[in-house]
mmCIF file of C-alpha atoms in Angstrom:
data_model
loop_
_atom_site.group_PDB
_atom_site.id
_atom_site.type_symbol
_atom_site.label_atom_id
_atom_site.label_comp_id
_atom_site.label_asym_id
_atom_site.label_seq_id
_atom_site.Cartn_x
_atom_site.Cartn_y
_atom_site.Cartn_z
ATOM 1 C CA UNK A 1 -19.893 -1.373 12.942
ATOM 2 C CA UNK A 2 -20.809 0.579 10.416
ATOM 3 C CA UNK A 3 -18.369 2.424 7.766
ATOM 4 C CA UNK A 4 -19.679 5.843 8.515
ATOM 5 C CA UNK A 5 -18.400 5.529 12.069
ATOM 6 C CA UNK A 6 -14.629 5.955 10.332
ATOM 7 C CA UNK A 7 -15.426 9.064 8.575
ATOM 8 C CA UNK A 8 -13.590 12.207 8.979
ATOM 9 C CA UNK A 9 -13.348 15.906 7.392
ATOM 10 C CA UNK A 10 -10.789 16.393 4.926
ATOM 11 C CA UNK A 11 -10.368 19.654 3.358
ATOM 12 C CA UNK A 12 -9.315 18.900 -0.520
ATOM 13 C CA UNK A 13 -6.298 21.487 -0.453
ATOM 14 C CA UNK A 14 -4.687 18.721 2.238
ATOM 15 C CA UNK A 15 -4.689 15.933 -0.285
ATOM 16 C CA UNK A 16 -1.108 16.043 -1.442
ATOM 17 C CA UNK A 17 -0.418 15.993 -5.272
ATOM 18 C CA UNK A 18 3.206 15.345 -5.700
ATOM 19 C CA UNK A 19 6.151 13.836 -3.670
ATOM 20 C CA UNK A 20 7.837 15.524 -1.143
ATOM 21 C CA UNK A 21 12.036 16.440 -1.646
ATOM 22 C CA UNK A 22 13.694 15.195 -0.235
ATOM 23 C CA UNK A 23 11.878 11.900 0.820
ATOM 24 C CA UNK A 24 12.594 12.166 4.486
ATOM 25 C CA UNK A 25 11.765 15.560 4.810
ATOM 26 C CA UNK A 26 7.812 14.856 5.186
ATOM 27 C CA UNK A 27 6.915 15.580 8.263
ATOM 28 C CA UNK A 28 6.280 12.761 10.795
ATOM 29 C CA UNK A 29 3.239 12.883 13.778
ATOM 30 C CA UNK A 30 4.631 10.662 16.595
ATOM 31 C CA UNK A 31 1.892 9.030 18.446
ATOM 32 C CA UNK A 32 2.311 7.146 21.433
ATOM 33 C CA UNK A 33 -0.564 5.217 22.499
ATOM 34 C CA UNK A 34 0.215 4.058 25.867
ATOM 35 C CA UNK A 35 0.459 7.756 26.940
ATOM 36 C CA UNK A 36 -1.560 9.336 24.440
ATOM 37 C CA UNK A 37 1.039 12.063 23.490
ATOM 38 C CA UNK A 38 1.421 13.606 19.770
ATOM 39 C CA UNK A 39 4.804 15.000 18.730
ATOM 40 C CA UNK A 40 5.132 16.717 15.410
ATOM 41 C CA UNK A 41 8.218 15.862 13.843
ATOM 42 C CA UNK A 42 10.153 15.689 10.420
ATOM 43 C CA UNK A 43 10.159 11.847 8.845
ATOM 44 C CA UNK A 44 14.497 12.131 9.365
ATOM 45 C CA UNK A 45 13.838 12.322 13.250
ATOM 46 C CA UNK A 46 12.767 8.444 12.751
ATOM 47 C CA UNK A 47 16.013 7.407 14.288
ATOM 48 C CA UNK A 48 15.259 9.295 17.999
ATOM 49 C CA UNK A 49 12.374 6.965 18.052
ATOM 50 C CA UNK A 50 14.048 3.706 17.384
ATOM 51 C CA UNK A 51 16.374 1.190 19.682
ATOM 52 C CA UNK A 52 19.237 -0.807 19.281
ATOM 53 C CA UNK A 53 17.335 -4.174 18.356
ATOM 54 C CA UNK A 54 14.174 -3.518 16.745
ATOM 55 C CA UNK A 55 12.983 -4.852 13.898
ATOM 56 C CA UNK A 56 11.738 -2.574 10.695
ATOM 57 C CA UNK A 57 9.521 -5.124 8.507
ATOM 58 C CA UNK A 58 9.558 -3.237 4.878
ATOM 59 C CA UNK A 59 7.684 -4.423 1.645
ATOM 60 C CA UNK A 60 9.859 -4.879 -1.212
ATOM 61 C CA UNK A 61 7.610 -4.559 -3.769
ATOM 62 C CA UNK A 62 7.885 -2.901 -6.862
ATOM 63 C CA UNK A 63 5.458 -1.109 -8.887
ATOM 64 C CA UNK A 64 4.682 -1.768 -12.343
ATOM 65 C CA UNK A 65 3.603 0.769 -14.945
ATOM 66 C CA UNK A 66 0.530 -1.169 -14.633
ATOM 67 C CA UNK A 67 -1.808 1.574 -16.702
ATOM 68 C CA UNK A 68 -1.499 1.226 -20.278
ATOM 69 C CA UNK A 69 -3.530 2.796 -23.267
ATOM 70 C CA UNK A 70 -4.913 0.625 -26.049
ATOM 71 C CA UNK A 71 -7.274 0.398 -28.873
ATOM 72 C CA UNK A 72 -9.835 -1.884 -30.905
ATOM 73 C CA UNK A 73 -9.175 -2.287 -34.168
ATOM 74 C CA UNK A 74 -12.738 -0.210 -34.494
ATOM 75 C CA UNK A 75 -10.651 2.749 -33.258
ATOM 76 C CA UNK A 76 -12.231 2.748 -29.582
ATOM 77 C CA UNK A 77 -9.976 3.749 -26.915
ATOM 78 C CA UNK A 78 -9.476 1.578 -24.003
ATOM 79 C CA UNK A 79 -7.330 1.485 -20.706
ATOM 80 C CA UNK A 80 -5.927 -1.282 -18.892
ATOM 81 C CA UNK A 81 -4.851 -1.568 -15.319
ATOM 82 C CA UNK A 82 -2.948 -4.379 -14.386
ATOM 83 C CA UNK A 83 -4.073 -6.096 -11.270
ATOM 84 C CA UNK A 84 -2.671 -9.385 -11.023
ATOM 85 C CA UNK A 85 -0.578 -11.783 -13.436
ATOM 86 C CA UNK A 86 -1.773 -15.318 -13.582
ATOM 87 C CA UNK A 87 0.432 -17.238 -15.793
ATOM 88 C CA UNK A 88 3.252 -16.047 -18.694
ATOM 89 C CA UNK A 89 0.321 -14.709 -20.811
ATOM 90 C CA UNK A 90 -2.460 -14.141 -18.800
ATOM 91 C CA UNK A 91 -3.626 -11.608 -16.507
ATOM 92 C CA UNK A 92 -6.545 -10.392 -13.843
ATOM 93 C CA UNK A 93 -7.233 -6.480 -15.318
ATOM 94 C CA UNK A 94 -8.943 -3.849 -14.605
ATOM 95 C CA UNK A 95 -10.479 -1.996 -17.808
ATOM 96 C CA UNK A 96 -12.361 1.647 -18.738
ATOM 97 C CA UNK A 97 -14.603 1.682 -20.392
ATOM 98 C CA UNK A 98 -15.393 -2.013 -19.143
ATOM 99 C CA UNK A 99 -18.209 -2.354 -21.868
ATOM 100 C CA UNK A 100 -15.659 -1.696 -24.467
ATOM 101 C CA UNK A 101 -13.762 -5.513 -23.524
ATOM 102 C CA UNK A 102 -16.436 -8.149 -23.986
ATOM 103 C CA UNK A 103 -15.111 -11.732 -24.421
ATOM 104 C CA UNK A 104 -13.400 -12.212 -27.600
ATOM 105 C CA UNK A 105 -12.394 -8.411 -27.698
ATOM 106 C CA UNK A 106 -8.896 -7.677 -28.854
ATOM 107 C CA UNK A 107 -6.924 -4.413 -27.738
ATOM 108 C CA UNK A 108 -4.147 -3.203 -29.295
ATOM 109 C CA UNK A 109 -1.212 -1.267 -27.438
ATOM 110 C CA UNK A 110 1.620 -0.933 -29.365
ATOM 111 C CA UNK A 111 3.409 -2.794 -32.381
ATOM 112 C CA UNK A 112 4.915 -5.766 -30.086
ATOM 113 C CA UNK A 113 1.974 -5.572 -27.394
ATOM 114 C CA UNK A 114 -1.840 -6.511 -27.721
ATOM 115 C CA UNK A 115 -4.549 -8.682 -25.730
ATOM 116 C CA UNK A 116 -7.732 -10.877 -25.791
ATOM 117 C CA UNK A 117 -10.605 -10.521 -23.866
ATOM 118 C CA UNK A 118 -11.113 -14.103 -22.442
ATOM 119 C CA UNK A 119 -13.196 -13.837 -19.285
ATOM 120 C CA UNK A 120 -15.594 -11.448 -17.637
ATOM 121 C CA UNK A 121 -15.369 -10.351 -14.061
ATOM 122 C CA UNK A 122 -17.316 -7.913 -11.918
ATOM 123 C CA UNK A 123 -17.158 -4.482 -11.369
ATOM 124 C CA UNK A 124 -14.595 -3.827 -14.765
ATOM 125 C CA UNK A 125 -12.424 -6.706 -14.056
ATOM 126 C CA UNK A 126 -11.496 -8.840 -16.983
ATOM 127 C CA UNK A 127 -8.958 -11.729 -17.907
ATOM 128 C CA UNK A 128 -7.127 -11.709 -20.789
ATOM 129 C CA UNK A 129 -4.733 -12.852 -22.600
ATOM 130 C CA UNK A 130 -1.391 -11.113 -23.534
ATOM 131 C CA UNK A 131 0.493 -11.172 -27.249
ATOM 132 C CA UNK A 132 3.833 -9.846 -26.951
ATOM 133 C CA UNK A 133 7.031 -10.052 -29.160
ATOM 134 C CA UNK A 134 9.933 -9.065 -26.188
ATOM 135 C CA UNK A 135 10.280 -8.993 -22.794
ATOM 136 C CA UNK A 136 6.954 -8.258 -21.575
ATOM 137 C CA UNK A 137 8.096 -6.211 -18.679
ATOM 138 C CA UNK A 138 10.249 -3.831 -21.112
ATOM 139 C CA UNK A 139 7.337 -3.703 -23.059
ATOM 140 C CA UNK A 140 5.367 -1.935 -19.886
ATOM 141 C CA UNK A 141 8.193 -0.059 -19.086
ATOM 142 C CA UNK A 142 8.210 1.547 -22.701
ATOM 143 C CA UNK A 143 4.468 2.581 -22.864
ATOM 144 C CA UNK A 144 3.024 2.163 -19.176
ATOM 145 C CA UNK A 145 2.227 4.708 -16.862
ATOM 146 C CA UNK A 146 2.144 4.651 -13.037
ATOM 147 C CA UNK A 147 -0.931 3.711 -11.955
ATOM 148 C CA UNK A 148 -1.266 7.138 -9.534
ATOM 149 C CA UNK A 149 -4.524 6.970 -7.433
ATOM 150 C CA UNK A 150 -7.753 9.019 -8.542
ATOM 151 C CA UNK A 151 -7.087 11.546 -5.975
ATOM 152 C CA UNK A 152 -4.129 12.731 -7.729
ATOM 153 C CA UNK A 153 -4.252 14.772 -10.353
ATOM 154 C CA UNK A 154 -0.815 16.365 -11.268
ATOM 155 C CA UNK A 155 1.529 14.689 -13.730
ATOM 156 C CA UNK A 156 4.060 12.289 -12.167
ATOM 157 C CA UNK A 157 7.263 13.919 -13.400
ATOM 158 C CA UNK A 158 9.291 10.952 -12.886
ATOM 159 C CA UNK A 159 8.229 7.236 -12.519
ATOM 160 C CA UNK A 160 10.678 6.423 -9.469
ATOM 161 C CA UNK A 161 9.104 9.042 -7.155
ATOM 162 C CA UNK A 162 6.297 6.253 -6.913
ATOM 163 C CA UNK A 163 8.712 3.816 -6.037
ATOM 164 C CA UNK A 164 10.498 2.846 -2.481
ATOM 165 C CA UNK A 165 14.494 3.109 -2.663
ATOM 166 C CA UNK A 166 14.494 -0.482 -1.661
ATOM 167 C CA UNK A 167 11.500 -1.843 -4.100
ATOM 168 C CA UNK A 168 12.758 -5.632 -5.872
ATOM 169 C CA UNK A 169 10.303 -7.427 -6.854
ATOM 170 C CA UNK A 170 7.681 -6.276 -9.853
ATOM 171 C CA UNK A 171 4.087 -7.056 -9.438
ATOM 172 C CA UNK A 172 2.099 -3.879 -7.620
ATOM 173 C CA UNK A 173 -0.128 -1.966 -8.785
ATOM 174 C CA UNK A 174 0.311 0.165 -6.154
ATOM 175 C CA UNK A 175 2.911 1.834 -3.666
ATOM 176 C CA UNK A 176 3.557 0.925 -0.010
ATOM 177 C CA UNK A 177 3.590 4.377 -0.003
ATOM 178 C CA UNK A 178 4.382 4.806 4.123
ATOM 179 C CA UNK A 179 7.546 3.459 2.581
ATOM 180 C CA UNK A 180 8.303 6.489 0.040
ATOM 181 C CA UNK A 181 9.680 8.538 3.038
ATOM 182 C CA UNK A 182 12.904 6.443 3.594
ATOM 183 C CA UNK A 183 16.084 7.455 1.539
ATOM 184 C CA UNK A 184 19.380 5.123 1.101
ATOM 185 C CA UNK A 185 20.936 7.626 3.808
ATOM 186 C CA UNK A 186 18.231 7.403 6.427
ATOM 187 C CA UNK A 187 18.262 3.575 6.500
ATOM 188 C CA UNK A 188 21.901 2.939 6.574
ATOM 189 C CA UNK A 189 21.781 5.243 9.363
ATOM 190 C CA UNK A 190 18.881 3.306 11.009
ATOM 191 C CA UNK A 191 21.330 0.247 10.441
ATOM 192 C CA UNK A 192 23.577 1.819 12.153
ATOM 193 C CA UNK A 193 22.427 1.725 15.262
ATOM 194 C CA UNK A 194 21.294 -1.910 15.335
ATOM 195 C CA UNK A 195 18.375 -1.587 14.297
ATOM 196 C CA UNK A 196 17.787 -4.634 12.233
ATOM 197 C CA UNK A 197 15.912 -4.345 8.317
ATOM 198 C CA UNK A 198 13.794 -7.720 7.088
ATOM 199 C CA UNK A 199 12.069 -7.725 4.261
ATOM 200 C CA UNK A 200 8.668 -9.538 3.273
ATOM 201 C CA UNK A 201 6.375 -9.288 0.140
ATOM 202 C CA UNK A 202 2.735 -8.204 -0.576
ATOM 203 C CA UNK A 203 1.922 -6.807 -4.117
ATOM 204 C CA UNK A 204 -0.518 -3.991 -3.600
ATOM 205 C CA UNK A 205 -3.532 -4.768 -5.833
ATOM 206 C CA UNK A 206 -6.988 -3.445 -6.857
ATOM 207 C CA UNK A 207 -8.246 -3.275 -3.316
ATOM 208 C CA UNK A 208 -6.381 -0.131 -2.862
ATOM 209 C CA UNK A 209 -8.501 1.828 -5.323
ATOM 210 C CA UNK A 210 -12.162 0.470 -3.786
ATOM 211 C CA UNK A 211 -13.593 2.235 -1.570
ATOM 212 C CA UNK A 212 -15.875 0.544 0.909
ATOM 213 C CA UNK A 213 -19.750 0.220 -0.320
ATOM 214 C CA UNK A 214 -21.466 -1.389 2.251
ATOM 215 C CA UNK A 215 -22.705 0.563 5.357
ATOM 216 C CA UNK A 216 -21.840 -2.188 7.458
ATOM 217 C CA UNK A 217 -18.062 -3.135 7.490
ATOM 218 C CA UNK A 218 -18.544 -6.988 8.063
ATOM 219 C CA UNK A 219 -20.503 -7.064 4.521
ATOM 220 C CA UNK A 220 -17.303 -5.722 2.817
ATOM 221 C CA UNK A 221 -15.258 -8.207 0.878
ATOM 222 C CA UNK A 222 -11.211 -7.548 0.482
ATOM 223 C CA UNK A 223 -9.505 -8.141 -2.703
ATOM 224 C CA UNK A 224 -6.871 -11.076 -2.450
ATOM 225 C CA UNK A 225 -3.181 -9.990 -2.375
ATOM 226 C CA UNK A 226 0.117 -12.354 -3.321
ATOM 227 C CA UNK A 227 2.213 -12.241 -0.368
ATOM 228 C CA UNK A 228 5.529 -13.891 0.661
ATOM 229 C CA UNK A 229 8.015 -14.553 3.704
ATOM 230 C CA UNK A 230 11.002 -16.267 3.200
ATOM 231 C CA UNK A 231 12.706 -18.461 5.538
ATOM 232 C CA UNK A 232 15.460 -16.156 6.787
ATOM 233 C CA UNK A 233 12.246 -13.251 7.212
ATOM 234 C CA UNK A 234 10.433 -15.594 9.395
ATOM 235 C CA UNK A 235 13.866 -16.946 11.343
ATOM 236 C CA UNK A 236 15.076 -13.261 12.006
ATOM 237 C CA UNK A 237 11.165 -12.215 13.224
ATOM 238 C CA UNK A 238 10.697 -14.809 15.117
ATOM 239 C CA UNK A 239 13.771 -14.272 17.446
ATOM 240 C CA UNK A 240 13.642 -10.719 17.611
ATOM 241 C CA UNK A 241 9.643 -11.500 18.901
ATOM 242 C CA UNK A 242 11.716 -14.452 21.616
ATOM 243 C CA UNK A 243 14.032 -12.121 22.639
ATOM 244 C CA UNK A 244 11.256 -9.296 23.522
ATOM 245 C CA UNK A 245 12.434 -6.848 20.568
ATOM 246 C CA UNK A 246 9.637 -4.752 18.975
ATOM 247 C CA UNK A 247 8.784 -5.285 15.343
ATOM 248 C CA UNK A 248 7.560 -2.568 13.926
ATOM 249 C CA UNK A 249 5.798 -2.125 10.058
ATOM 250 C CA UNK A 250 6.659 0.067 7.457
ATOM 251 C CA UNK A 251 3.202 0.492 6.287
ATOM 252 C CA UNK A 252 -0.028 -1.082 6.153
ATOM 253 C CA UNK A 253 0.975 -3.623 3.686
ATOM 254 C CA UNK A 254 3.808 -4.747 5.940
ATOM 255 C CA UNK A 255 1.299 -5.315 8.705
ATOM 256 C CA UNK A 256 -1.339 -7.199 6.662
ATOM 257 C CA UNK A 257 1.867 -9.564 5.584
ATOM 258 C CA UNK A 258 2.815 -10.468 9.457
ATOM 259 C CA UNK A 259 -0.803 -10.611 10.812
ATOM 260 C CA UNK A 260 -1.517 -12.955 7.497
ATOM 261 C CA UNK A 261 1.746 -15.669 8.426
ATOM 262 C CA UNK A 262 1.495 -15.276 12.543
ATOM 263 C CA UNK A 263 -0.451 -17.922 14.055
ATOM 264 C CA UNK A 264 -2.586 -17.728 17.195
ATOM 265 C CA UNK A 265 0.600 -18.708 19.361
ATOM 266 C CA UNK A 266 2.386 -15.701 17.488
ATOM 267 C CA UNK A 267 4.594 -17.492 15.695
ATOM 268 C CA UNK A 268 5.572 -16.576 12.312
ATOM 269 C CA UNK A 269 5.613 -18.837 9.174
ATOM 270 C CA UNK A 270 7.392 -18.806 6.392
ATOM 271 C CA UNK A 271 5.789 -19.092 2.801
ATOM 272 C CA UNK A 272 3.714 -17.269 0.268
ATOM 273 C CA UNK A 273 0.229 -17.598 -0.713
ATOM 274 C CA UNK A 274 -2.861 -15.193 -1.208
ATOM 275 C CA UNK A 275 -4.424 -13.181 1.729
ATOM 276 C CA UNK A 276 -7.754 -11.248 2.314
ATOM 277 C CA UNK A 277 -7.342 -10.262 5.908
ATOM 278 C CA UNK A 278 -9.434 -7.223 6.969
ATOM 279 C CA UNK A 279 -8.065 -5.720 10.083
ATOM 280 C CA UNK A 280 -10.738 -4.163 11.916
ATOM 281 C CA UNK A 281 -11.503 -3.483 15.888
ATOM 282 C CA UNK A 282 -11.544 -5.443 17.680
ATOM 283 C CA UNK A 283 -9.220 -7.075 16.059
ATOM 284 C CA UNK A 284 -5.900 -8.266 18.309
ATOM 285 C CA UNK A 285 -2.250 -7.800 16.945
ATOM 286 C CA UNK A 286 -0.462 -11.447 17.378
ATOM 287 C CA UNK A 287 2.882 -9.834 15.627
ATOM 288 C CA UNK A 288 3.241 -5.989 14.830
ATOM 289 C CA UNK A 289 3.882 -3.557 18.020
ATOM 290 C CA UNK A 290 4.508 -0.374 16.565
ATOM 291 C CA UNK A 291 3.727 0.989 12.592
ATOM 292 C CA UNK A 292 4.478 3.609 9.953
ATOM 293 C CA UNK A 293 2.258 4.621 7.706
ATOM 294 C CA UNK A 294 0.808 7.866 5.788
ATOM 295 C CA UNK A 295 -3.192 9.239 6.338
ATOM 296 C CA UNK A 296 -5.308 7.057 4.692
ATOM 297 C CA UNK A 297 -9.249 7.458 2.785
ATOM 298 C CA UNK A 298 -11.956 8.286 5.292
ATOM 299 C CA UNK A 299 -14.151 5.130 5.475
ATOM 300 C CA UNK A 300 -11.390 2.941 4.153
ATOM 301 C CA UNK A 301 -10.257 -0.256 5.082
ATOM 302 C CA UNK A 302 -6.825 0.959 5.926
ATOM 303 C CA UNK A 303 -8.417 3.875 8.505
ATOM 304 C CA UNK A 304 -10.361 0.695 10.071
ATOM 305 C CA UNK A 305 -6.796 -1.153 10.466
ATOM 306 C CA UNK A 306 -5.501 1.712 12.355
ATOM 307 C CA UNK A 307 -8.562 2.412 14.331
ATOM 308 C CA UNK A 308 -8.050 -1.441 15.305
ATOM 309 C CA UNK A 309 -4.539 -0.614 16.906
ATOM 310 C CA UNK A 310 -5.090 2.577 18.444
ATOM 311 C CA UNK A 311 -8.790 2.663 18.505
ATOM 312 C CA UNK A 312 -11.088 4.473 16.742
ATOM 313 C CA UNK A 313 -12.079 7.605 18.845
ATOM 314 C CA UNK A 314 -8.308 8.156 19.491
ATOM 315 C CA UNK A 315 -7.479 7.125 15.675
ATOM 316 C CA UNK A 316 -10.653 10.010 14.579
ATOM 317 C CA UNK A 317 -8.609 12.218 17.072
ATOM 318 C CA UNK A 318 -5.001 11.874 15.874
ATOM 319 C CA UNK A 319 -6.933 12.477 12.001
ATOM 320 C CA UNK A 320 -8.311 15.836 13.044
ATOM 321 C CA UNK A 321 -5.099 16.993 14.715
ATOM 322 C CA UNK A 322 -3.493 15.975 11.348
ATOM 323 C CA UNK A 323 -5.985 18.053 9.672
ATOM 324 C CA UNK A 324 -5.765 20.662 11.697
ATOM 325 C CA UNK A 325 -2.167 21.148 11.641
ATOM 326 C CA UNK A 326 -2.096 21.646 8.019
ATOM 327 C CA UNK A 327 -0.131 18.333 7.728
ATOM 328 C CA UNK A 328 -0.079 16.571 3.903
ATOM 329 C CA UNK A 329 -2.130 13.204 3.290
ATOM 330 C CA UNK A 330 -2.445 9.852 1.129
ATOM 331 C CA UNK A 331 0.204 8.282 -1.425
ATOM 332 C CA UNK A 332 2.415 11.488 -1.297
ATOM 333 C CA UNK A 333 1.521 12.575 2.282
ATOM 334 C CA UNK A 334 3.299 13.084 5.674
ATOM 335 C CA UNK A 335 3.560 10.098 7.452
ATOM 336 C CA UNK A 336 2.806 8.635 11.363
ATOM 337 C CA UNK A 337 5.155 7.044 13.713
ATOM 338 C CA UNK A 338 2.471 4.484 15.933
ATOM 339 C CA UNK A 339 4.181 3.398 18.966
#
């Protein structure tokens, strides 16, 4: 299978370049793939779509202000993108110009904040080491910037629109951004009706910004991600999938997360760890039975997830109606209901 097989027209002026207000009112295609039915609705209608007893699986992730600006004490100016922290100090990064950070290197970001080159990766990727006088994450907070994707290009006005209402735990570098589209009202709403909310964790990483490079799909390699189900996640999952309740995923990220911890029985374990599952057709679904998510890259990986649950002719098709009807995609796009 081939990557070109997942590509689709997308006229640039559909690429959205800033968030949507309110969240919820993004509008939302419904696609039902037993029937094969599209319904264009608005992201608040979620509710009419839900039961008492199903199971919304969100990622509670928070992004950090992972892109930060430094220079070498030669006056050369270098970025950073944080991609994944290894210890206290140390971190996976991702830098421009890469030839600018050779081992031994030093970068310096601010008057409390500078780093070491100590390792060289491939394609920009470096470790290095951290000197900080604070809390490091104030530190990022102070001089960071959101690390938007390359296919926006407006100013992010204000650092929370990149962030979900219900984000916890700091380590993306990335949103779950199917997960923008829900405001504090709509979910205790969706509580309201019984609809129960678990949470798991997957920090978005580098993977999001690579696009695939090899013609055939098999030859691409994922980037790890840190992922984590807790106890009371898996308990809650598993009886909802006993008792013959859908689960459904906010997002991509939520569905990597379940198909990473669901064994071939389709039970669900608890723990954390580091996954590089590519979801792909064939591939079967042992845990997620319906998903929200945004319109993702042509030719990437997250396309081929979605072609593997509704197929890719029908997943091409959905695209182009998307297209078509002038609806909004990627990180600050309009959004699909997957049933």
């Amino acid at each position: 299978m081939n990557k070109s097989d997942f590509y689709y027209d997308l006229p640039p002026e559909l690429i959205a370049q800033t968030p949507i207000e309110p969240r919820d009112s993004a509008k939302l295609l419904v696609y039902d793939r037993h029937n094969k039915e599209k319904r264009d609705c608005i992201f608040r209608d979620l509710p009419q779509f839900l039961h008492s007893g199903d199971v919304l699986v969100i990622n509670n992730t928070k992004v950090l202000p992972a892109r930060i600006y430094g220079k070498k004490p030669t006056g050369a100016n270098v970025e950073f993108l944080l991609h994944k922290r290894i210890n206290l100090t140390d971190w996976e990064v991702l830098v421009r110009p890469a030839r600018k950070a050779m081992i031994g290197d030093k970068i310096i970001f601010s008057d409390n904040l500078d780093a070491t080159v100590l390792k060289i990766g491939e394609e920009g990727i470096r470790i290095v080491r951290f000197a900080y006088d604070g809390v490091f994450e104030d530190i990022l907070n102070s001089i960071g910037e959101m690390p938007l994707p390359h296919y926006i290009h407006e100013k992010l006005q204000d650092k929370d629109s990149y962030q979900t209402v219900y984000a916890k735990v700091d380590g993306s570098s990335a949103a779950p951004t199917a997960g923008l589209h829900f405001t504090p009202e709509l979910i205790d709403k969706i509580k309201s009706m019984g609809v129960e909310i678990v949470e798991v964790l997957l920090h978005v990483g580098l993977g999001t910004f690579r696009p695939v490079k090899t013609e055939n799909i098999l030859d691409h390699k994922m980037h790890s991600e840190y992922y984590s189900v807790s106890e009371h996640a898996a308990e809650r999952l598993n009886l909802a999938k006993k008792e013959g309740r859908r689960i459904i995923a906010v997002g991509t990220t939520s569905v990597r997360v379940l198909e990473s911890t669901t064994d071939e029985t389709g039970h669900i374990n608890a723990g954390s760890g580091n996954t590089e599952i590519f979801i792909y057709p064939p591939y079967k679904f042992k845990a997620v039975d319906a998903l929200i998510t945004n319109f993702h890259l042509p030719e990437s990986t997250l396309i081929m997830l979605i072609s593997a649950l509704c197929g890719r002719e029908e997943t091409l098709n959905m695209y182009k109606y998307a297209v078509d009807h002038k609806y909004r995609f990627f990180s600050f796009g309009d959004a699909m209901l997957i049933l």
